[in-house]
Amino acid sequence: MIRPLAVAASAIVLLIGADRAASPRVTIDTGTLEGLDTAGVMVFRGIPYARPPVGPLRWRAPLPTRLWRGVRDAKQLGQNCIQHQPWPDIDPFKAGVSEDCLFLNVWTNSLDKRAARPVLVWIHGGGFWAGFGGEERHNGARLAKKGAVVVTLNYRLGPFGFLAHPAFVAESPYRAAGNYGLLDQIAALRWVQRNIGRFGGDPSRVTIFGESAGGMSVGSLIASPLAKGLFQRAILESGTGVSIGVAPRDTAQAIALKFAESLRVRGVGADAATRLRALNPDALLAASLKLGSPGEPRFFPTVDGWVLPHAVDSILAGGAANLVPVIAGTNRDEGDEWMGAPTRTFARLMSARGAPTYVYMFSRVGDDSANRARGAYHSAEITFVFGRPRPLQSSAGSTAYDSKVAEAMSDYWVAFATSGDPNGPPTAGKWPRWPRYEPATDALLEIGPEIAPRELVKRAVYDSLDAVARSRGRIRPPGGIPR
């Protein structure tokens, strides 16, 4: 069951009283917001960036937010998109879960429109079926203190975000279905272009960054013609959309038909679409959890011919990709086949197209025996990227160099957002120079006990995995690609 909401996040609160007059206010294109000043960093939470995708708007592209009167309270998180809780460190229920969930959050240290600071837009992970922008490990305050304006966002998940049913194809003017979560992300980036200047941000210096499904989303946005001009740099952490994270159209539609059948909705006509939209969201979530193996995500972005005209690797190899400077990397012990080798492929494809490309390998491991056994695991880098000197979860352990890793990663990310080069301020002269990626050397930056430029030590392993992938018809460019 969907848990009761802690707050009515979509309610508009008219704020009165002299004691509230000092709270920061911003007027955007849909109305005025009042946020919080937290130790010099202002945060505005629960900002609607699109109309609630409910009722007849379920499984449609997001529509613009309606205007509101008065002042909207932006001190609390908006509701999170409908999901269950597959991982104990992601609890979406405190703010409530709902289909009315298209909210974003902004951190800034100045509302001076003349400041024109770089913007970092975070796209959360969670397998496209869990997570939310307001997780505490995504708190943007530390990055804002370093001079960035930080945005985090919710987007539709699971069947609500990625159901590619043929009935929706038939009603779409683009003959496309299934990428509603990506369309939400694009709508949020359009919101940033219209409004981020009011928060002191520079809409011509927007960096999208994300981890796991968020990294796959970033790769998909690089490949999507609908995202053209909405960002100028991109960071992909442990996911790129190459090999994993994007489903072929036929596969996605077959899953959608199986899902609808489990709900006793048959056919591919308008009646099927109407019946699916009439179903209770709890029933849709419950049915989605019964598909596939336990713990396995069921719904992904889709090659739909519109949002994604082709697979990500095909577009990067020669299509109309959004060629911007990129950082791409993995954590050392995530897995070579599903993470390491595809990330190198992404780097090779982007660098071959002339995009400045930087690669990292994250090798920080907690000092205790349990963490030494599991190594630098998936998602371990997130809190350090956001500048937090200690992980939120005690299970991540600790090291004597944690604060150094947090300071360095957040510096590199802000420097990259500032200029498209991670070696500029605030990194210049403070941390080792990060080498630009070259396929001939597979140059990267290791971030761990030491922060230092390296050459990839698993080249032979990745080369072997690439050969297998080529035999299966996938794009895997060799090293030494001419520029």
Coordinates of C-alpha atoms in Angstrom, one line a residue:
M1 CA 0.0 0.0 0.0
I2 CA 1.1 3.6 -0.5
R3 CA 1.9 5.1 2.9
P4 CA 0.1 8.2 4.1
L5 CA 1.8 11.4 3.2
A6 CA 3.8 13.1 5.9
V7 CA 2.9 16.4 4.3
A8 CA 0.6 17.6 1.6
A9 CA 3.5 18.5 -0.6
S10 CA 1.5 19.9 -3.4
A11 CA -0.4 22.4 -1.1
I12 CA 0.3 26.1 -1.5
V13 CA 1.1 27.8 1.7
L14 CA 0.7 31.6 2.0
L15 CA 3.4 32.6 4.4
I16 CA 2.8 35.5 6.8
G17 CA 4.5 36.9 9.8
A18 CA 7.6 39.1 10.2
D19 CA 9.7 36.2 11.5
R20 CA 9.4 34.5 8.1
A21 CA 10.3 37.5 6.1
A22 CA 14.0 36.7 6.3
S23 CA 13.6 33.4 4.6
P24 CA 15.0 33.4 1.0
R25 CA 12.5 33.9 -1.7
V26 CA 12.8 33.4 -5.5
T27 CA 10.2 34.1 -8.2
I28 CA 10.3 31.7 -11.1
D29 CA 8.2 31.4 -14.2
T30 CA 5.3 29.7 -12.3
G31 CA 5.3 31.7 -9.0
T32 CA 7.2 32.7 -5.9
L33 CA 9.0 30.2 -3.7
E34 CA 10.2 30.5 -0.1
G35 CA 13.0 28.3 1.0
L36 CA 15.5 27.9 3.9
D37 CA 18.9 29.4 4.7
T38 CA 21.0 26.7 6.2
A39 CA 24.4 28.0 7.4
G40 CA 24.9 30.2 4.4
V41 CA 23.5 27.8 1.8
M42 CA 19.9 28.3 0.6
V43 CA 17.8 25.3 -0.3
F44 CA 14.5 25.2 -2.1
R45 CA 12.8 21.9 -1.9
G46 CA 9.7 20.3 -3.5
I47 CA 9.6 22.6 -6.6
P48 CA 7.2 21.2 -9.2
Y49 CA 8.8 21.2 -12.6
A50 CA 5.8 19.5 -14.4
R51 CA 2.2 18.8 -14.0
P52 CA 1.3 15.7 -11.9
P53 CA 1.3 12.7 -14.4
V54 CA -2.0 11.3 -13.0
G55 CA -5.2 10.0 -14.4
P56 CA -5.3 10.7 -18.2
L57 CA -1.8 12.1 -18.0
R58 CA -0.3 8.7 -16.8
W59 CA 2.1 7.4 -19.4
R60 CA 2.2 10.6 -21.3
A61 CA 5.0 13.2 -21.8
P62 CA 5.0 15.7 -18.9
L63 CA 3.1 18.9 -19.2
P64 CA 4.1 22.4 -17.9
T65 CA 3.3 23.2 -14.3
R66 CA 0.4 25.5 -13.7
L67 CA 0.9 28.9 -12.1
W68 CA 0.2 29.5 -8.4
R69 CA -0.8 32.5 -6.5
G70 CA 0.9 33.8 -3.3
V71 CA 4.1 32.2 -2.0
R72 CA 4.8 28.5 -2.2
D73 CA 6.5 26.9 0.8
A74 CA 9.7 25.2 -0.5
K75 CA 11.1 24.0 2.8
Q76 CA 10.0 20.4 2.5
L77 CA 10.7 17.6 0.0
G78 CA 8.0 16.9 -2.5
Q79 CA 6.4 13.4 -2.6
N80 CA 8.6 10.7 -4.1
C81 CA 7.7 8.7 -7.2
I82 CA 5.8 5.4 -6.5
Q83 CA 8.2 2.6 -5.6
H84 CA 8.8 -0.1 -3.0
Q85 CA 12.0 -0.3 -0.9
P86 CA 14.5 -2.9 -2.3
W87 CA 17.5 -1.4 -0.5
P88 CA 17.6 -0.4 3.2
D89 CA 19.7 2.7 2.5
I90 CA 17.0 4.2 0.2
D91 CA 13.8 5.0 2.2
P92 CA 11.3 6.9 0.0
F93 CA 8.4 6.9 2.5
K94 CA 9.3 9.7 4.9
A95 CA 8.1 12.3 2.3
G96 CA 5.4 10.0 1.0
V97 CA 5.2 8.2 -2.4
S98 CA 2.7 9.2 -5.1
E99 CA 2.2 9.6 -8.8
D100 CA 2.2 13.3 -8.1
C101 CA 6.0 13.3 -7.7
L102 CA 7.7 15.5 -10.4
F103 CA 9.6 17.8 -8.0
L104 CA 13.1 19.1 -7.8
N105 CA 15.4 20.7 -5.2
V106 CA 17.9 23.5 -5.5
W107 CA 20.9 24.5 -3.4
T108 CA 22.7 27.8 -3.9
N109 CA 25.0 30.1 -1.9
S110 CA 23.7 33.3 -3.6
L111 CA 20.6 34.5 -5.4
D112 CA 22.6 37.1 -7.2
K113 CA 21.6 36.7 -10.9
R114 CA 24.9 38.3 -11.9
A115 CA 27.0 35.5 -10.3
A116 CA 26.2 33.0 -13.2
R117 CA 27.7 30.0 -11.3
P118 CA 28.0 26.5 -12.9
V119 CA 25.0 24.2 -12.4
L120 CA 25.2 20.5 -11.4
V121 CA 22.0 18.6 -12.1
W122 CA 21.9 15.2 -10.3
I123 CA 20.0 12.2 -11.7
H124 CA 19.6 9.5 -9.0
G125 CA 20.2 5.8 -9.5
G126 CA 18.2 2.9 -8.2
G127 CA 17.7 0.6 -11.2
F128 CA 15.0 2.8 -12.7
W129 CA 12.6 1.5 -10.0
A130 CA 13.8 3.1 -6.7
G131 CA 15.5 6.3 -5.4
F132 CA 14.6 10.0 -5.3
G133 CA 16.4 13.3 -5.6
G134 CA 16.0 14.2 -2.0
E135 CA 18.1 11.4 -0.5
E136 CA 20.4 12.8 2.2
R137 CA 23.5 11.4 0.4
H138 CA 22.5 13.7 -2.5
N139 CA 22.5 16.8 -0.3
G140 CA 24.0 19.6 -2.5
A141 CA 25.1 22.0 0.3
R142 CA 28.8 21.2 0.2
L143 CA 29.0 21.5 -3.6
A144 CA 27.1 24.8 -3.3
K145 CA 29.6 26.1 -0.8
K146 CA 32.3 25.4 -3.5
G147 CA 30.5 27.6 -6.0
A148 CA 28.0 25.4 -7.9
V149 CA 24.2 25.6 -8.0
V150 CA 23.0 22.1 -7.4
V151 CA 19.7 20.6 -8.6
T152 CA 18.4 17.1 -7.8
L153 CA 15.1 15.7 -9.1
N154 CA 12.6 12.9 -9.1
Y155 CA 11.5 11.1 -12.2
R156 CA 8.9 8.4 -12.8
L157 CA 10.1 4.9 -12.0
G158 CA 9.2 1.3 -12.8
P159 CA 6.1 0.8 -14.9
F160 CA 5.0 4.4 -14.3
G161 CA 8.2 5.6 -16.0
F162 CA 9.1 3.0 -18.6
L163 CA 6.1 1.0 -19.7
A164 CA 6.3 0.6 -23.5
H165 CA 2.8 -0.8 -24.2
P166 CA 1.8 -0.9 -27.9
A167 CA -1.5 0.9 -27.0
F168 CA 0.6 3.9 -26.0
V169 CA 2.5 3.7 -29.2
A170 CA -0.7 3.8 -31.2
E171 CA -1.9 7.0 -29.5
S172 CA 1.5 8.8 -29.7
P173 CA 2.0 11.4 -32.5
Y174 CA 5.6 10.1 -32.6
R175 CA 4.7 6.4 -32.5
A176 CA 6.7 6.0 -29.4
A177 CA 6.2 4.8 -25.8
G178 CA 8.2 3.8 -22.8
N179 CA 10.5 6.7 -22.0
Y180 CA 8.4 8.7 -19.7
G181 CA 11.1 8.8 -17.0
L182 CA 13.6 10.2 -19.5
L183 CA 11.0 12.8 -20.7
D184 CA 10.7 13.8 -17.0
Q185 CA 14.4 14.4 -16.9
I186 CA 14.3 16.4 -20.1
A187 CA 11.4 18.5 -18.7
A188 CA 13.5 19.2 -15.5
L189 CA 16.4 20.3 -17.7
R190 CA 14.1 22.6 -19.6
W191 CA 13.0 24.0 -16.2
V192 CA 16.6 24.6 -15.4
Q193 CA 17.1 26.5 -18.6
R194 CA 14.1 28.8 -17.9
N195 CA 14.7 29.3 -14.1
I196 CA 18.2 28.5 -12.8
G197 CA 19.4 32.1 -13.4
R198 CA 17.0 33.2 -10.6
F199 CA 19.1 31.1 -8.2
G200 CA 22.4 32.5 -9.4
G201 CA 23.1 29.7 -11.9
D202 CA 24.4 29.9 -15.5
P203 CA 22.1 28.1 -17.9
S204 CA 24.9 27.9 -20.4
R205 CA 27.0 25.9 -18.0
V206 CA 24.8 23.0 -17.0
T207 CA 26.4 19.6 -16.1
I208 CA 24.2 16.5 -15.8
F209 CA 25.6 13.8 -13.5
G210 CA 24.3 10.6 -12.2
E211 CA 25.1 7.1 -10.8
S212 CA 24.0 3.7 -11.9
A213 CA 20.6 4.2 -13.5
G214 CA 21.4 7.9 -13.3
G215 CA 24.6 7.3 -15.3
M216 CA 22.6 5.3 -17.8
S217 CA 20.1 8.2 -18.0
V218 CA 23.0 10.6 -18.6
G219 CA 24.2 8.4 -21.5
S220 CA 20.6 8.3 -22.9
L221 CA 20.4 12.1 -22.7
I222 CA 23.7 12.4 -24.5
A223 CA 22.1 10.2 -27.2
S224 CA 18.7 11.9 -27.3
P225 CA 17.9 14.6 -29.8
L226 CA 15.3 16.0 -27.4
A227 CA 18.0 16.9 -24.9
K228 CA 20.1 19.0 -27.4
G229 CA 21.3 22.2 -25.9
L230 CA 20.0 21.5 -22.4
F231 CA 23.4 20.7 -21.0
Q232 CA 27.0 21.4 -21.8
R233 CA 28.9 18.7 -19.8
A234 CA 28.1 15.3 -18.4
I235 CA 29.4 13.0 -15.7
L236 CA 28.6 9.3 -15.7
E237 CA 29.2 7.3 -12.6
S238 CA 29.0 3.5 -12.9
G239 CA 26.6 3.4 -15.8
T240 CA 26.5 4.8 -19.4
G241 CA 23.6 3.2 -21.3
V242 CA 26.1 1.1 -23.3
S243 CA 25.3 -2.7 -23.1
I244 CA 23.0 -2.3 -20.1
G245 CA 20.3 0.1 -19.2
V246 CA 18.5 0.6 -22.5
A247 CA 16.1 -2.1 -23.9
P248 CA 15.3 -2.9 -27.5
R249 CA 11.8 -1.8 -28.6
D250 CA 10.6 -5.4 -29.1
T251 CA 11.9 -6.5 -25.7
A252 CA 10.3 -3.6 -24.0
Q253 CA 6.9 -4.1 -25.7
A254 CA 6.9 -7.8 -24.9
I255 CA 7.5 -7.0 -21.2
A256 CA 4.7 -4.4 -21.3
L257 CA 2.2 -6.9 -22.8
K258 CA 3.1 -9.5 -20.2
F259 CA 2.7 -6.9 -17.5
A260 CA -0.8 -5.8 -18.8
E261 CA -1.8 -9.5 -19.2
S262 CA -1.0 -10.0 -15.5
L263 CA -3.5 -7.3 -14.8
R264 CA -6.1 -8.8 -17.1
V265 CA -5.7 -6.1 -19.6
R266 CA -5.5 -7.5 -23.1
G267 CA -5.2 -6.0 -26.6
V268 CA -3.3 -3.1 -28.0
G269 CA -6.1 -0.6 -28.8
A270 CA -7.4 2.5 -27.1
D271 CA -9.5 0.4 -24.7
A272 CA -6.3 -1.2 -23.3
A273 CA -4.8 2.2 -22.7
T274 CA -7.9 3.4 -21.0
R275 CA -8.1 0.4 -18.7
L276 CA -4.5 0.6 -17.7
R277 CA -4.9 4.3 -16.8
A278 CA -7.9 3.4 -14.7
L279 CA -6.0 0.9 -12.5
N280 CA -5.0 1.7 -8.9
P281 CA -1.3 2.7 -8.7
D282 CA -0.9 0.1 -5.9
A283 CA -2.1 -2.6 -8.2
L284 CA 0.4 -1.5 -10.9
L285 CA 3.3 -1.5 -8.5
A286 CA 2.4 -4.9 -7.1
A287 CA 2.1 -6.4 -10.6
S288 CA 5.5 -5.0 -11.6
L289 CA 7.2 -6.7 -8.6
K290 CA 5.9 -10.1 -9.8
L291 CA 7.7 -9.9 -13.1
G292 CA 11.1 -11.4 -13.5
S293 CA 13.4 -12.6 -10.8
P294 CA 13.2 -11.2 -7.3
G295 CA 15.4 -8.0 -7.0
E296 CA 15.7 -7.7 -10.8
P297 CA 14.6 -4.4 -12.4
R298 CA 11.9 -4.9 -15.0
F299 CA 11.6 -1.6 -16.8
F300 CA 14.3 0.4 -18.6
P301 CA 14.6 3.2 -21.1
T302 CA 13.7 2.0 -24.6
V303 CA 14.9 2.5 -28.1
D304 CA 11.6 4.1 -29.2
G305 CA 12.5 6.0 -32.3
W306 CA 11.8 9.4 -30.7
V307 CA 13.5 10.0 -27.4
L308 CA 16.1 7.4 -28.3
P309 CA 16.2 6.9 -32.1
H310 CA 18.8 4.1 -31.8
A311 CA 20.8 2.3 -29.1
V312 CA 23.2 4.6 -27.2
D313 CA 26.4 3.0 -28.6
S314 CA 25.1 3.3 -32.2
I315 CA 24.3 7.0 -31.7
L316 CA 27.7 7.7 -30.1
A317 CA 29.5 5.9 -32.9
G318 CA 28.1 8.0 -35.7
G319 CA 24.7 9.5 -34.9
A320 CA 23.6 13.0 -33.8
A321 CA 24.8 12.7 -30.2
N322 CA 25.1 15.6 -27.9
L323 CA 28.9 15.8 -28.0
V324 CA 30.0 17.5 -24.8
P325 CA 32.9 17.1 -22.4
V326 CA 32.4 14.0 -20.3
I327 CA 33.7 12.3 -17.2
A328 CA 33.0 8.5 -17.0
G329 CA 34.2 6.1 -14.4
T330 CA 33.5 3.0 -12.3
N331 CA 34.3 1.6 -8.9
R332 CA 37.1 -0.9 -8.9
D333 CA 35.1 -4.0 -7.8
E334 CA 31.7 -3.5 -9.5
G335 CA 32.3 -6.0 -12.3
D336 CA 34.3 -5.9 -15.6
E337 CA 31.7 -7.2 -18.0
W338 CA 28.6 -5.2 -17.0
M339 CA 30.4 -2.0 -15.9
G340 CA 34.1 -1.7 -16.6
A341 CA 34.4 -2.7 -20.3
P342 CA 31.2 -0.8 -21.3
T343 CA 32.5 2.3 -19.6
R344 CA 35.7 2.1 -21.6
T345 CA 33.7 1.7 -24.8
F346 CA 31.7 4.8 -23.9
A347 CA 35.0 6.7 -23.4
R348 CA 36.4 5.5 -26.7
L349 CA 33.3 6.4 -28.6
M350 CA 33.1 9.9 -27.2
S351 CA 36.8 10.6 -27.6
A352 CA 36.6 9.3 -31.2
R353 CA 34.0 12.0 -31.9
G354 CA 36.3 14.7 -30.5
A355 CA 34.6 15.2 -27.1
P356 CA 37.0 15.9 -24.3
T357 CA 36.9 12.7 -22.2
Y358 CA 38.1 11.9 -18.7
V359 CA 38.0 8.5 -17.0
Y360 CA 38.3 7.6 -13.3
M361 CA 38.5 4.5 -11.2
F362 CA 37.3 4.8 -7.6
S363 CA 39.2 2.4 -5.3
R364 CA 38.4 3.6 -1.8
V365 CA 37.6 0.6 0.5
G366 CA 36.7 0.7 4.2
D367 CA 39.4 -0.6 6.6
D368 CA 37.3 -3.3 8.3
S369 CA 37.4 -6.9 7.1
A370 CA 33.9 -6.9 5.7
N371 CA 34.6 -4.0 3.4
R372 CA 38.0 -5.4 2.4
A373 CA 36.1 -8.5 1.3
R374 CA 33.6 -6.6 -0.9
G375 CA 36.0 -3.9 -2.1
A376 CA 35.0 -0.7 -3.9
Y377 CA 31.4 -1.6 -4.4
H378 CA 28.6 -0.1 -6.6
S379 CA 27.4 3.3 -5.3
A380 CA 30.3 3.7 -2.8
E381 CA 31.5 6.9 -4.4
I382 CA 28.3 8.9 -4.1
T383 CA 28.7 10.6 -0.7
F384 CA 32.3 11.5 -1.6
V385 CA 31.2 13.2 -4.9
F386 CA 28.9 15.4 -2.8
G387 CA 31.8 16.3 -0.5
R388 CA 30.7 14.4 2.6
P389 CA 33.8 13.3 4.5
R390 CA 32.2 10.2 6.0
P391 CA 29.7 7.8 4.4
L392 CA 26.2 7.9 5.8
Q393 CA 26.0 4.1 6.3
S394 CA 28.2 2.7 9.0
S395 CA 28.4 -0.5 6.9
A396 CA 30.7 1.4 4.5
G397 CA 33.4 1.6 7.1
S398 CA 36.0 4.3 7.3
T399 CA 39.5 5.1 6.3
A400 CA 42.1 7.7 7.4
Y401 CA 41.9 9.2 3.9
D402 CA 38.1 9.6 3.6
S403 CA 38.1 13.4 4.0
K404 CA 40.8 13.7 1.3
V405 CA 38.7 11.7 -1.2
A406 CA 35.6 13.8 -0.5
E407 CA 37.5 17.0 -0.9
A408 CA 39.2 15.9 -4.1
M409 CA 36.1 14.4 -5.8
S410 CA 33.9 17.4 -5.0
D411 CA 36.7 19.8 -6.2
Y412 CA 37.2 17.9 -9.5
W413 CA 33.4 17.7 -10.1
V414 CA 33.0 21.5 -9.5
A415 CA 36.0 22.3 -11.7
F416 CA 34.6 20.2 -14.5
A417 CA 31.2 21.9 -14.2
T418 CA 32.9 25.3 -14.3
S419 CA 35.0 24.8 -17.4
G420 CA 34.6 21.3 -18.9
D421 CA 38.1 20.5 -17.6
P422 CA 38.5 18.9 -14.1
N423 CA 41.9 20.5 -13.8
G424 CA 40.7 24.1 -13.5
P425 CA 39.8 25.9 -10.2
P426 CA 39.2 24.8 -7.5
T427 CA 41.4 21.8 -8.4
A428 CA 44.4 23.6 -10.1
G429 CA 47.5 23.4 -8.0
K430 CA 45.7 21.4 -5.2
W431 CA 45.3 17.9 -6.7
P432 CA 47.1 15.8 -9.3
R433 CA 46.4 16.7 -12.9
W434 CA 43.7 14.4 -14.4
P435 CA 44.9 13.2 -17.9
R436 CA 42.6 13.4 -20.8
Y437 CA 41.5 10.0 -22.0
E438 CA 43.4 8.5 -24.9
P439 CA 42.4 5.1 -26.4
A440 CA 46.0 4.2 -27.0
T441 CA 46.9 4.3 -23.3
D442 CA 43.5 4.1 -21.5
A443 CA 44.7 6.9 -19.3
L444 CA 42.6 7.4 -16.1
L445 CA 42.7 9.0 -12.7
E446 CA 42.6 6.6 -9.7
I447 CA 40.7 8.1 -6.7
G448 CA 41.4 6.1 -3.5
P449 CA 44.2 5.7 -1.0
E450 CA 46.2 7.6 -3.6
I451 CA 44.9 10.1 -6.1
A452 CA 47.0 9.7 -9.1
P453 CA 47.0 9.3 -12.9
R454 CA 47.3 5.7 -14.1
E455 CA 46.9 3.5 -17.1
L456 CA 44.2 0.8 -17.1
V457 CA 45.6 -2.4 -15.6
K458 CA 42.8 -4.6 -17.0
R459 CA 43.3 -3.8 -20.7
A460 CA 43.6 -7.5 -21.7
V461 CA 40.5 -8.4 -19.7
Y462 CA 38.5 -5.6 -21.3
D463 CA 39.8 -6.4 -24.8
S464 CA 38.6 -10.0 -24.4
L465 CA 35.2 -8.9 -23.2
D466 CA 35.0 -6.5 -26.2
A467 CA 35.7 -9.3 -28.6
V468 CA 32.8 -11.3 -27.1
A469 CA 30.5 -8.3 -27.4
R470 CA 31.5 -7.7 -31.0
S471 CA 30.7 -11.4 -31.8
R472 CA 27.2 -10.6 -30.6
G473 CA 26.8 -7.6 -32.8
R474 CA 27.6 -4.8 -30.3
I475 CA 29.8 -1.9 -31.0
R476 CA 33.2 -2.1 -29.4
P477 CA 35.9 0.1 -30.9
P478 CA 39.5 -0.9 -30.6
G479 CA 42.2 1.2 -29.0
G480 CA 44.2 3.7 -30.9
I481 CA 41.2 5.2 -32.8
P482 CA 42.3 8.1 -35.0
R483 CA 41.0 11.5 -34.1

